[in-house]
PDB file of C-alpha atoms in Angstrom:
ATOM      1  CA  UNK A  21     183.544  88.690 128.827  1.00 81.00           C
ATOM      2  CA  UNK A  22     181.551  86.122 130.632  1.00 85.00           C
ATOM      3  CA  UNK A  23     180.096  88.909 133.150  1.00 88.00           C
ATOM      4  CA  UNK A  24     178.894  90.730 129.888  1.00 90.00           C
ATOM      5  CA  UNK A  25     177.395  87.501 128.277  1.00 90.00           C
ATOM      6  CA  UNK A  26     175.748  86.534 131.456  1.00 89.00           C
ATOM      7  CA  UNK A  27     174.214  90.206 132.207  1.00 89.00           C
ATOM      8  CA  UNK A  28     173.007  89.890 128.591  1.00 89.00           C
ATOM      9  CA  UNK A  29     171.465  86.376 129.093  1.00 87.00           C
ATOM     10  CA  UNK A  30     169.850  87.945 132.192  1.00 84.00           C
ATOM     11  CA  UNK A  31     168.429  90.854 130.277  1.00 84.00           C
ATOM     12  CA  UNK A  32     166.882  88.623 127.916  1.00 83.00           C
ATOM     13  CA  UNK A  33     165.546  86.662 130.477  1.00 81.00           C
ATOM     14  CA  UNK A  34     163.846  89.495 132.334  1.00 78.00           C
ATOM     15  CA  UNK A  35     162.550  90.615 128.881  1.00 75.00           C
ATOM     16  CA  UNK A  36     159.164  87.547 129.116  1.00 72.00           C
ATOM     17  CA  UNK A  37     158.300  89.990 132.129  1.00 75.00           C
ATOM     18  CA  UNK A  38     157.158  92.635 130.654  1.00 75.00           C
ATOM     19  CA  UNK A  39     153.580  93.375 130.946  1.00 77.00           C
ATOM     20  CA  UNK A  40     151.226  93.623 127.862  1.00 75.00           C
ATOM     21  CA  UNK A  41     148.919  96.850 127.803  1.00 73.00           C
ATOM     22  CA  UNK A  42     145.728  96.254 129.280  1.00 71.00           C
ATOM     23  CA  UNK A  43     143.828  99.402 128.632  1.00 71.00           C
ATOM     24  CA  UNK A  44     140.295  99.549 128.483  1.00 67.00           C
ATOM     25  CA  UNK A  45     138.636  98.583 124.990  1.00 66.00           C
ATOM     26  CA  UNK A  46     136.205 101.275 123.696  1.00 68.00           C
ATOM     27  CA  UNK A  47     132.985 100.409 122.205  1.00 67.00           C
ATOM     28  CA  UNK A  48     133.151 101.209 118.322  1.00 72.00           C
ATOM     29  CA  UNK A  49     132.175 104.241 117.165  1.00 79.00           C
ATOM     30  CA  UNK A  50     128.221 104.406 115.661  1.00 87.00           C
ATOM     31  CA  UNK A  51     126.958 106.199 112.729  1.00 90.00           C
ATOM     32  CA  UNK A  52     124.051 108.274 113.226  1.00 92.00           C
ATOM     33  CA  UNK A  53     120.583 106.487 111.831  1.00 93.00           C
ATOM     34  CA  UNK A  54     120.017 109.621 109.623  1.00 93.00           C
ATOM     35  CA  UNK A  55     122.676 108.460 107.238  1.00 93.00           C
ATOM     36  CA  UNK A  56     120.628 105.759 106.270  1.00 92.00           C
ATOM     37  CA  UNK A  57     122.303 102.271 104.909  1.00 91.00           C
ATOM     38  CA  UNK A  58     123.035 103.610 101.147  1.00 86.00           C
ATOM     39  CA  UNK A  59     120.714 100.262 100.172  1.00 85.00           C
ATOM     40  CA  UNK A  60     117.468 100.872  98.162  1.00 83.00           C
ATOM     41  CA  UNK A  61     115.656  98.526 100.802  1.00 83.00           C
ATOM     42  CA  UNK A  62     114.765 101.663 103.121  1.00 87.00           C
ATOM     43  CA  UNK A  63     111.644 104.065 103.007  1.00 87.00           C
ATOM     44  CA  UNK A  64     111.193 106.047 100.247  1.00 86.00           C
ATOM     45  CA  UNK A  65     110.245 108.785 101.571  1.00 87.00           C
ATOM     46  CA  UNK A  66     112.772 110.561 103.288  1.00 91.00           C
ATOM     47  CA  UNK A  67     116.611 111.410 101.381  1.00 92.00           C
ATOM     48  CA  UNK A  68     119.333 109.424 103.019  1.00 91.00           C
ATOM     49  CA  UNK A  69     121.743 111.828 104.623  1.00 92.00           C
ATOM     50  CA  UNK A  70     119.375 114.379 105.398  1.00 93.00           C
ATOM     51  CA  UNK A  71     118.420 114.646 109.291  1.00 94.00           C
ATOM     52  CA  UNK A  72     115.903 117.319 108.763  1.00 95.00           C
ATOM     53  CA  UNK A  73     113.723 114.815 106.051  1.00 95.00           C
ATOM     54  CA  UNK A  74     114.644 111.675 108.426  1.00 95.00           C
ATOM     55  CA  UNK A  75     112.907 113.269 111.585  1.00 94.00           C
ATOM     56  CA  UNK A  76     110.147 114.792 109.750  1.00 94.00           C
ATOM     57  CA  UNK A  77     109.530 111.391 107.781  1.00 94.00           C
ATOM     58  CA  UNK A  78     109.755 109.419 111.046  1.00 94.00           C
ATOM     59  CA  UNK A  79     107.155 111.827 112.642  1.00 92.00           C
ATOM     60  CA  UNK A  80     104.881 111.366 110.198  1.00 92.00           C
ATOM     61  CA  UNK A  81     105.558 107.559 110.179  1.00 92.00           C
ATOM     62  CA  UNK A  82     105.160 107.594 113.931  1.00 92.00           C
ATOM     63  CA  UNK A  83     101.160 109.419 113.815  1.00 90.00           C
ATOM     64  CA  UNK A  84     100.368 108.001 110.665  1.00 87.00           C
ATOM     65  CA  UNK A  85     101.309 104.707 111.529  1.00 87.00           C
ATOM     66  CA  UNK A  86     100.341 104.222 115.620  1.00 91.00           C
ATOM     67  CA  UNK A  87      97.483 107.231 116.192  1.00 90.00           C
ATOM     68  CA  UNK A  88      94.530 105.976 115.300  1.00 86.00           C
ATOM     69  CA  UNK A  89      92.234 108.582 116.209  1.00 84.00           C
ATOM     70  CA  UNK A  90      94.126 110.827 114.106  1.00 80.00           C
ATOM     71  CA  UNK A  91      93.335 108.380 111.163  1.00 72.00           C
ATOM     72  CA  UNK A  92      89.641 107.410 112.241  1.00 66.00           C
ATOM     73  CA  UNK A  93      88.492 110.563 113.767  1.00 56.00           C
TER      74      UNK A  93
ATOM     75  CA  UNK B  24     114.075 115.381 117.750  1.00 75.00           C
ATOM     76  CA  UNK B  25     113.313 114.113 121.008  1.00 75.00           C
ATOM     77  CA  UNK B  26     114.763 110.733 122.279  1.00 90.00           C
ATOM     78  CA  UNK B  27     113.176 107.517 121.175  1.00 94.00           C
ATOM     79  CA  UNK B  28     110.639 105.908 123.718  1.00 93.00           C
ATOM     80  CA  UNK B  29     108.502 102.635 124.084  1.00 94.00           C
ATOM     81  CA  UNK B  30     105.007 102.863 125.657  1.00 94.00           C
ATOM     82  CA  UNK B  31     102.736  99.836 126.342  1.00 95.00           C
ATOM     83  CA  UNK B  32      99.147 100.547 126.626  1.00 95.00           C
ATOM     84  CA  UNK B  33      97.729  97.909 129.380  1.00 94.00           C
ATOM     85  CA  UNK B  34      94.304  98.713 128.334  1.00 94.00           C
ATOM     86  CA  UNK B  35      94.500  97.706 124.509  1.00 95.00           C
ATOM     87  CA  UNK B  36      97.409  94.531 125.087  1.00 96.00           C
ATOM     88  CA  UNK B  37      95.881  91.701 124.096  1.00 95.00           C
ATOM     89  CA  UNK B  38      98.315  89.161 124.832  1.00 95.00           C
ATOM     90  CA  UNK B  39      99.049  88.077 121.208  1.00 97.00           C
ATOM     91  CA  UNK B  40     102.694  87.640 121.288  1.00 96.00           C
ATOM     92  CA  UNK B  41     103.063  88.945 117.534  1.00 97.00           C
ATOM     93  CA  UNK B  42     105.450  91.626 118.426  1.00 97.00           C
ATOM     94  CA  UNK B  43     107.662  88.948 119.909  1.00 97.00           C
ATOM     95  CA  UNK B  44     107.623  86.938 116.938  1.00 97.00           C
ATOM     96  CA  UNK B  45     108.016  90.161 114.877  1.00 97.00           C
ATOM     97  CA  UNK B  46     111.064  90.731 117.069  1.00 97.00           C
ATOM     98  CA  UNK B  47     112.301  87.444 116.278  1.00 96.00           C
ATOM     99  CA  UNK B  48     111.302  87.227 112.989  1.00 96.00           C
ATOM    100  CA  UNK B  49     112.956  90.140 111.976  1.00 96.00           C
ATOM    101  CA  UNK B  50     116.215  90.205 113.876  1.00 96.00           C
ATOM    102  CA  UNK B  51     116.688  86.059 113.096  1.00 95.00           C
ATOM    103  CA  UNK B  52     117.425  86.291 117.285  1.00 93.00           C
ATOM    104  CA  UNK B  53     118.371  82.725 118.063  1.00 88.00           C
ATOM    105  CA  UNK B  54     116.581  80.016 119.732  1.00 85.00           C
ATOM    106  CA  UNK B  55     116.739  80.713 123.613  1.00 85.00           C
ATOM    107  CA  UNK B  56     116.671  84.769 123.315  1.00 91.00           C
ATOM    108  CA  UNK B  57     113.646  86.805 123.718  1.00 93.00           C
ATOM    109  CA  UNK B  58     114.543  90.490 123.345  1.00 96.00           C
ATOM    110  CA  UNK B  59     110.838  91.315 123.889  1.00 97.00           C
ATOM    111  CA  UNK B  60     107.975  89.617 125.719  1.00 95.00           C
ATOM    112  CA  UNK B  61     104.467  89.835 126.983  1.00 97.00           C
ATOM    113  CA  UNK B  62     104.240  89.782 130.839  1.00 96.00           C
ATOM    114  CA  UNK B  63     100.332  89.395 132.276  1.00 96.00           C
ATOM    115  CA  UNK B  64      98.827  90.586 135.638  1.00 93.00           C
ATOM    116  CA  UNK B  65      96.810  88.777 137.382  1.00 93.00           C
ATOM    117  CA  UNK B  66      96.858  86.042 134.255  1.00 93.00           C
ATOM    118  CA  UNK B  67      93.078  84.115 133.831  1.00 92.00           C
ATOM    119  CA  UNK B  68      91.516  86.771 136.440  1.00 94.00           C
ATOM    120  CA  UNK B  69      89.063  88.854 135.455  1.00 93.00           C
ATOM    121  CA  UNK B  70      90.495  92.613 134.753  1.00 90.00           C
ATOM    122  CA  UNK B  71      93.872  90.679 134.063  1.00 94.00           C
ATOM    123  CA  UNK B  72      96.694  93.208 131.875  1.00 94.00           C
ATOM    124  CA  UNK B  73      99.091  92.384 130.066  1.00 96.00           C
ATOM    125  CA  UNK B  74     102.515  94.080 128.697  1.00 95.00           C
ATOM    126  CA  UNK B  75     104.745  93.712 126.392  1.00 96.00           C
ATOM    127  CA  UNK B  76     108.695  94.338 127.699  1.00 96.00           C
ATOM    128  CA  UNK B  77     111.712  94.645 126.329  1.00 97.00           C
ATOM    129  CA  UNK B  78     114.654  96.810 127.356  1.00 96.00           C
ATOM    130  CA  UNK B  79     112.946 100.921 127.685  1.00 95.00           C
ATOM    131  CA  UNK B  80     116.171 102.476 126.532  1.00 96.00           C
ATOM    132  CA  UNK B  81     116.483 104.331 130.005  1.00 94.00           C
ATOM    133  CA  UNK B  82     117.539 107.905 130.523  1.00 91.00           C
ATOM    134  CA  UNK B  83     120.102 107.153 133.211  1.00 91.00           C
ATOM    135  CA  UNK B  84     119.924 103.222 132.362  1.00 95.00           C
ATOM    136  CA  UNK B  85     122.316 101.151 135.006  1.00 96.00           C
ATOM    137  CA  UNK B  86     122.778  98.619 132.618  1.00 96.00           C
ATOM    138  CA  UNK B  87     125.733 101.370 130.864  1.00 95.00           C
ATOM    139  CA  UNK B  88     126.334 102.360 135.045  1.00 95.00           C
ATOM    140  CA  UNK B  89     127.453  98.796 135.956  1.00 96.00           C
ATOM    141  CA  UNK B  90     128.938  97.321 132.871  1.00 95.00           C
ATOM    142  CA  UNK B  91     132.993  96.792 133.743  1.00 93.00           C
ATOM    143  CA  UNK B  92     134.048  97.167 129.609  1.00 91.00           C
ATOM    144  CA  UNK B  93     131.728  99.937 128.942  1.00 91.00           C
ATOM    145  CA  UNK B  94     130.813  97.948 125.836  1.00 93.00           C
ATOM    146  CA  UNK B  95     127.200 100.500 126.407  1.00 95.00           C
ATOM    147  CA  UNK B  96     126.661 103.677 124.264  1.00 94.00           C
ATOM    148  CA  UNK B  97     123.849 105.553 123.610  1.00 93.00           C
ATOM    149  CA  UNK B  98     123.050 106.955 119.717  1.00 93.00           C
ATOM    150  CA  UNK B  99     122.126 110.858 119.282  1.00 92.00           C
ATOM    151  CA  UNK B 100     118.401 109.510 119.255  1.00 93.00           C
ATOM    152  CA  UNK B 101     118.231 108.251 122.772  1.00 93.00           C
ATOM    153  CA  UNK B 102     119.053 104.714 122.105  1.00 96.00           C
ATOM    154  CA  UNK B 103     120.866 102.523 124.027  1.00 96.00           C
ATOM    155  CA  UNK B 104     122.918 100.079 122.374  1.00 96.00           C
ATOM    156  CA  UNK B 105     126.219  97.961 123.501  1.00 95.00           C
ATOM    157  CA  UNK B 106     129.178  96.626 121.699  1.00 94.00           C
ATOM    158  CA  UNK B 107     129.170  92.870 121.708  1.00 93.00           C
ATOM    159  CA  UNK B 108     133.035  92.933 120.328  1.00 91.00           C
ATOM    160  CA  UNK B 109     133.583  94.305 123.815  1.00 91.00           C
ATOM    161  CA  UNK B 110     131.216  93.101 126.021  1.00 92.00           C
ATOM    162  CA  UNK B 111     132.632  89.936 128.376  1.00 90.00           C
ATOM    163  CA  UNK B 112     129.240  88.332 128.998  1.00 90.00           C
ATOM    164  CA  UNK B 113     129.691  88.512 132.485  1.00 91.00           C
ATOM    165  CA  UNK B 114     125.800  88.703 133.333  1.00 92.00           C
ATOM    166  CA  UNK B 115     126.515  92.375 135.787  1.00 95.00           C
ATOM    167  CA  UNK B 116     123.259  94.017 133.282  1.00 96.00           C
ATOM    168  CA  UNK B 117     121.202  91.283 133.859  1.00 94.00           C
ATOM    169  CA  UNK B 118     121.004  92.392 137.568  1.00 95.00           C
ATOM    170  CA  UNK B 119     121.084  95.953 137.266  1.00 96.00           C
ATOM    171  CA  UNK B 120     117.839  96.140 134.770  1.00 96.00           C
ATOM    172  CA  UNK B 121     115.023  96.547 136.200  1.00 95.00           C
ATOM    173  CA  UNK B 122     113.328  95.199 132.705  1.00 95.00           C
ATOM    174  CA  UNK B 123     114.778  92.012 132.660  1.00 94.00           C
ATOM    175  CA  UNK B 124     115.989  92.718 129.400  1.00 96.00           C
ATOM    176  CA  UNK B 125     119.552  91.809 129.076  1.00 95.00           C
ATOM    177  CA  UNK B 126     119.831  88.462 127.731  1.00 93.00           C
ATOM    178  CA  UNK B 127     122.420  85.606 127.071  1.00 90.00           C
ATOM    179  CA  UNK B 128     122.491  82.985 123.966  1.00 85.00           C
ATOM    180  CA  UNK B 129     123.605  79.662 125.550  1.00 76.00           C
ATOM    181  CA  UNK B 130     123.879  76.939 123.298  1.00 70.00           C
ATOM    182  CA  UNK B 131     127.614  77.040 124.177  1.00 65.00           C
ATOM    183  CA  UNK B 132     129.387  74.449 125.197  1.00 66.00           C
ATOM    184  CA  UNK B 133     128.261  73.189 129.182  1.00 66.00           C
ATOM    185  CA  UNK B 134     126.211  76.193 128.960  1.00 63.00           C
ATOM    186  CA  UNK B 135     128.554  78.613 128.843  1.00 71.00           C
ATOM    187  CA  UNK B 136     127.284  82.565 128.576  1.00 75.00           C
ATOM    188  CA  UNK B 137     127.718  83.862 125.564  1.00 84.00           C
ATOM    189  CA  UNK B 138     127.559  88.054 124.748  1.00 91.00           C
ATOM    190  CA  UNK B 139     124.515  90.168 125.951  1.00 94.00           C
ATOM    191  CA  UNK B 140     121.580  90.494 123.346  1.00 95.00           C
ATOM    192  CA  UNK B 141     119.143  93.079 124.266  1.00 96.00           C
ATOM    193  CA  UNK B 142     116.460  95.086 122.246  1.00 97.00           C
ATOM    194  CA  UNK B 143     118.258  97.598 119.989  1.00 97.00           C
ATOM    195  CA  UNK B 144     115.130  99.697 119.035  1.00 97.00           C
ATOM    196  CA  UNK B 145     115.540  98.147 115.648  1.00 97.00           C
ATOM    197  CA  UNK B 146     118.363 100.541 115.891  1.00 96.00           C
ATOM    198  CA  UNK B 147     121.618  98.039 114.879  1.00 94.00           C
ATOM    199  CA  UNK B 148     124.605  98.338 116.885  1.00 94.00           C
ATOM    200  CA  UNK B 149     128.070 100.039 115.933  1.00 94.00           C
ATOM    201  CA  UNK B 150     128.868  97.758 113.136  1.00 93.00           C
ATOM    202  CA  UNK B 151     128.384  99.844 109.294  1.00 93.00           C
ATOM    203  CA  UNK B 152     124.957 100.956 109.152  1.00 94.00           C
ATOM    204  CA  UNK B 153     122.825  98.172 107.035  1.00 93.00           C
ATOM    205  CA  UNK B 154     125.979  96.052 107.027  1.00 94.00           C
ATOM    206  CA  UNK B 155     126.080  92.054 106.893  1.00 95.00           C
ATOM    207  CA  UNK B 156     128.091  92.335 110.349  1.00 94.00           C
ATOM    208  CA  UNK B 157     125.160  94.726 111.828  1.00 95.00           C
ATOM    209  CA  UNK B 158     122.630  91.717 110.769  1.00 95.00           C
ATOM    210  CA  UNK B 159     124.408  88.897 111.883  1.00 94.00           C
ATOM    211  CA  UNK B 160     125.363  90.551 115.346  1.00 94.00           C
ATOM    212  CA  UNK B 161     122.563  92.970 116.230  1.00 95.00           C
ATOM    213  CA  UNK B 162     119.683  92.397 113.889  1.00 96.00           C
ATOM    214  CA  UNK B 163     118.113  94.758 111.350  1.00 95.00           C
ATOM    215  CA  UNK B 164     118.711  98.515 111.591  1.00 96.00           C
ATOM    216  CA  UNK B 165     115.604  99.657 110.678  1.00 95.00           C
ATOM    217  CA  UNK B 166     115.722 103.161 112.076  1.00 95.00           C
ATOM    218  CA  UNK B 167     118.429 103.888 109.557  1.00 95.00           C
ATOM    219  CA  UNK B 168     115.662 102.860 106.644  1.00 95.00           C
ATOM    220  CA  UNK B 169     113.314 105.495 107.940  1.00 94.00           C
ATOM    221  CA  UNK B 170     111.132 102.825 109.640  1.00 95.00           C
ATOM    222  CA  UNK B 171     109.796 102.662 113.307  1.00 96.00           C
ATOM    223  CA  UNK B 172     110.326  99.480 116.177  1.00 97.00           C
ATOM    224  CA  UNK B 173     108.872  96.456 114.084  1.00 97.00           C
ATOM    225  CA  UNK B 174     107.090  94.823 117.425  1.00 97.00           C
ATOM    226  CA  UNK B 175     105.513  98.163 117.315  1.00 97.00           C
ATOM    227  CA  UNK B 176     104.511  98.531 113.615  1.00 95.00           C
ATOM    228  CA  UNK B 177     103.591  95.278 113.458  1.00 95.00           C
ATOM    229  CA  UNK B 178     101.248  95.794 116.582  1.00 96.00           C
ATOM    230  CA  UNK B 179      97.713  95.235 115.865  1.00 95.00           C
ATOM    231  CA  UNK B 180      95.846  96.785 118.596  1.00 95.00           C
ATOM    232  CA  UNK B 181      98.859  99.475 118.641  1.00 95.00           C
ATOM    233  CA  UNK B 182      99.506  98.818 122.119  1.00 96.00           C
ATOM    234  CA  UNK B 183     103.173  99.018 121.859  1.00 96.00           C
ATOM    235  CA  UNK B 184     103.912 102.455 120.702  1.00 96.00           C
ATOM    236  CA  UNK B 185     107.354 103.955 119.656  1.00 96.00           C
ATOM    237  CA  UNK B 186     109.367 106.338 118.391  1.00 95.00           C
ATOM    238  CA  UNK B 187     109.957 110.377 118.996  1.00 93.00           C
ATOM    239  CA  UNK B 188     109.342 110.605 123.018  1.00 92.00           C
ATOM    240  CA  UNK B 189     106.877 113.609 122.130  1.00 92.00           C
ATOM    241  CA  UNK B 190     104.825 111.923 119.671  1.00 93.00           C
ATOM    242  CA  UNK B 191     104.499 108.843 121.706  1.00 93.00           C
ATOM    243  CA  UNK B 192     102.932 110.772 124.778  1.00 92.00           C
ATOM    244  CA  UNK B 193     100.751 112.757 122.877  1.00 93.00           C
ATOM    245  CA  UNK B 194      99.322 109.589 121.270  1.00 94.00           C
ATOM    246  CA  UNK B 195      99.232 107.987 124.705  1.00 94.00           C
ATOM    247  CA  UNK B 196      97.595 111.437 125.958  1.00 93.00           C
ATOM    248  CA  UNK B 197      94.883 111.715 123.578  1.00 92.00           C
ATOM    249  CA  UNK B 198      94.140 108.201 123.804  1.00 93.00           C
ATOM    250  CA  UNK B 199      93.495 108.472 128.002  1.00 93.00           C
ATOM    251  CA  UNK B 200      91.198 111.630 127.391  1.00 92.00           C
ATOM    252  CA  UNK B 201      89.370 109.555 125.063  1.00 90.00           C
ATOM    253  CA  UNK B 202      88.492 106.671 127.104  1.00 91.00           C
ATOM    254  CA  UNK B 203      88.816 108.666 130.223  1.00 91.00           C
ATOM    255  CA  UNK B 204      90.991 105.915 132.136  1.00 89.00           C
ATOM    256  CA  UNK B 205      93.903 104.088 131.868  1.00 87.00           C
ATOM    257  CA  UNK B 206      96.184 106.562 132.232  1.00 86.00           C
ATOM    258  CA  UNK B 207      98.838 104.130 134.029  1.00 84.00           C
ATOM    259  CA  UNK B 208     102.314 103.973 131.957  1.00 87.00           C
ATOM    260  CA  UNK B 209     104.012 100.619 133.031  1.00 85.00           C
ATOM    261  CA  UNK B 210     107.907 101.424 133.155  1.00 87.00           C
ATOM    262  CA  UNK B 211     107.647 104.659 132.452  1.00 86.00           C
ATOM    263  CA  UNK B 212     109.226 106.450 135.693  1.00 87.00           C
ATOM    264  CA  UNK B 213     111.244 103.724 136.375  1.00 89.00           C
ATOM    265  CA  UNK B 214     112.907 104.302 132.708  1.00 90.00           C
ATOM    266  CA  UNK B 215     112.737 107.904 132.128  1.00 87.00           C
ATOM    267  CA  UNK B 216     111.189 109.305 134.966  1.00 81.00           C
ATOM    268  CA  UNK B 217     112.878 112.917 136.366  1.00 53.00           C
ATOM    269  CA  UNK B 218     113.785 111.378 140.092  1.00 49.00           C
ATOM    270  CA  UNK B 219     116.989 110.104 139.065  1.00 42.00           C
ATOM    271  CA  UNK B 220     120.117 111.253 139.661  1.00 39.00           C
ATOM    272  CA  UNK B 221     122.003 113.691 137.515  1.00 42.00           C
ATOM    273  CA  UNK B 222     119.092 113.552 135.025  1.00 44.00           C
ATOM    274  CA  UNK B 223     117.282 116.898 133.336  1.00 48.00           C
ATOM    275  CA  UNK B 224     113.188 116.456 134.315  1.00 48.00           C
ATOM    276  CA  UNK B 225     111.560 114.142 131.380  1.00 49.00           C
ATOM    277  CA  UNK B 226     107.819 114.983 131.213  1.00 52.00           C
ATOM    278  CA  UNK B 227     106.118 111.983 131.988  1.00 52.00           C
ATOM    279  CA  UNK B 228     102.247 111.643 130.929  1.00 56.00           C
ATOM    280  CA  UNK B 229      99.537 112.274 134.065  1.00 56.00           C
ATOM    281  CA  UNK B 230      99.318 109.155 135.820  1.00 54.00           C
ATOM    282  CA  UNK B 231     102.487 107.375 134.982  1.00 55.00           C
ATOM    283  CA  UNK B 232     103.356 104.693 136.926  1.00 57.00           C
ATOM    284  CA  UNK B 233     106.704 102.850 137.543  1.00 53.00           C
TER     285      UNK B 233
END
């Protein structure tokens, strides 16, 4: 009876060295920009959702907004 | 849509600083962090140029190569962006960009490091697009409003251009053919250009420089 108590007090001795998991942490996963925030503080111009109208509006943004010999000449 | 590029045009730079304070402005980036900020040449000579720099998004960037979490990712778009819930702080980007543009909040106690903050391309991080946690941790996601890099909106001699890597070199292209000079792209090879390792060839304007 003792043997068995003292193999069990053993066993739950040995038990604090057990290892916690140390696998890598992933980064989070992101959602593409095209899906917009769902907020009605965003460019109007484009539909939320919609990759095809993001890219074109963002094109348009990008030459309207920073070529200015497009706009001047 | 191609990936998402900076360009900095040496020749129109004039030094103003306003799309740092955009930067800061917009993102609320705390005292002590510069995502973005004007480097000069040759500052108070004559023929002195000046650029603005912030992290280039890199094709084969070795911030994401040398990072021991892997907190880096990079978005559909070309963007590359890093997980502060993962990231350590433990300074190993700082040394591996050749932008300087890793950078570390320390208003900690004895100066401790706190996460990386970088430029995000006004692109948020992997919090919920728009979300109160995207703000408070990465800044404004403006790319998922349909807007453009603020430092380069808000650019008044357009010297900092962004967006779609195709649109951006054209612009930059028509621009040197214009003035005929000035065809020198700061960054550019170093960030994108085709000699690294493992990367498909990126068409880099005539003349760029790294």
């Amino acid at each position: 009876m003792m043997r068995i108590l003292f193999a069990m007090a053993m066993l739950a001795a040995l038990s604090a060295c057990g290892e916690k998991p140390q696998a890598l942490q992933t980064s989070k996963q992101d959602a593409s920009a095209y899906t917009g925030t769902g907020k009605a503080f965003a460019s109007k111009d484009w539909k939320q959702g919609d990759k095809a109208s993001w890219e074109s509006h963002l094109k348009a943004r990008n030459q309207y907004g920073q070529n200015d010999y497009t706009r001047m000449n | 849509m191609a990936r998402m590029k900076f360009v900095c045009d040496a020749e129109r730079c004039i030094e103003c600083n306003g799309c740092v304070t955009a930067c800061k402005n917009e993102h609320e980036v705390p005292w002590g962090v510069n995502r973005r900020r004007v480097v000069t040449l040759n500052d108070g000579i004559p023929g002195e140029k000046s650029i603005s720099v912030a992290c280039m998004h890199c094709s084969d960037a070795p911030c994401m190569a040398v990072c021991p979490v892997n907190c880096f990712y990079r978005t559909d778009e070309g963007v590359v962006l890093h997980d502060k819930d993962v990231c350590i702080g433990c300074g190993y980007c700082s040394y591996a960009c050749p932008f300087g543009a890793p950078q570390f909040p320390s208003q900690g106690t004895f100066g401790v490091r706190g996460k990386m903050d970088k430029c995000t391309f006004c692109a948020g991080g992997p919090e919920a697009n728009g979300s109160q946690a995207e703000f408070e941790k990465y800044g404004r996601n403006r790319l998922a409003e349909g807007k453009l890099p603020v430092c380069a909106e808000m650019c008044s001699t357009k010297a900092l251009i962004a967006g779609d890597g195709d649109v951006v070199a054209d612009i930059f292209r028509s621009r040197v053919l214009h003035r005929g000079k000035g065809a020198e792209v700061w960054g550019w090879g170093t960030a994108y250009g085709s000699k690294q390792a493992g990367q498909p060839g990126v068409a880099a304007p005539e003349g760029a420089k790294s």
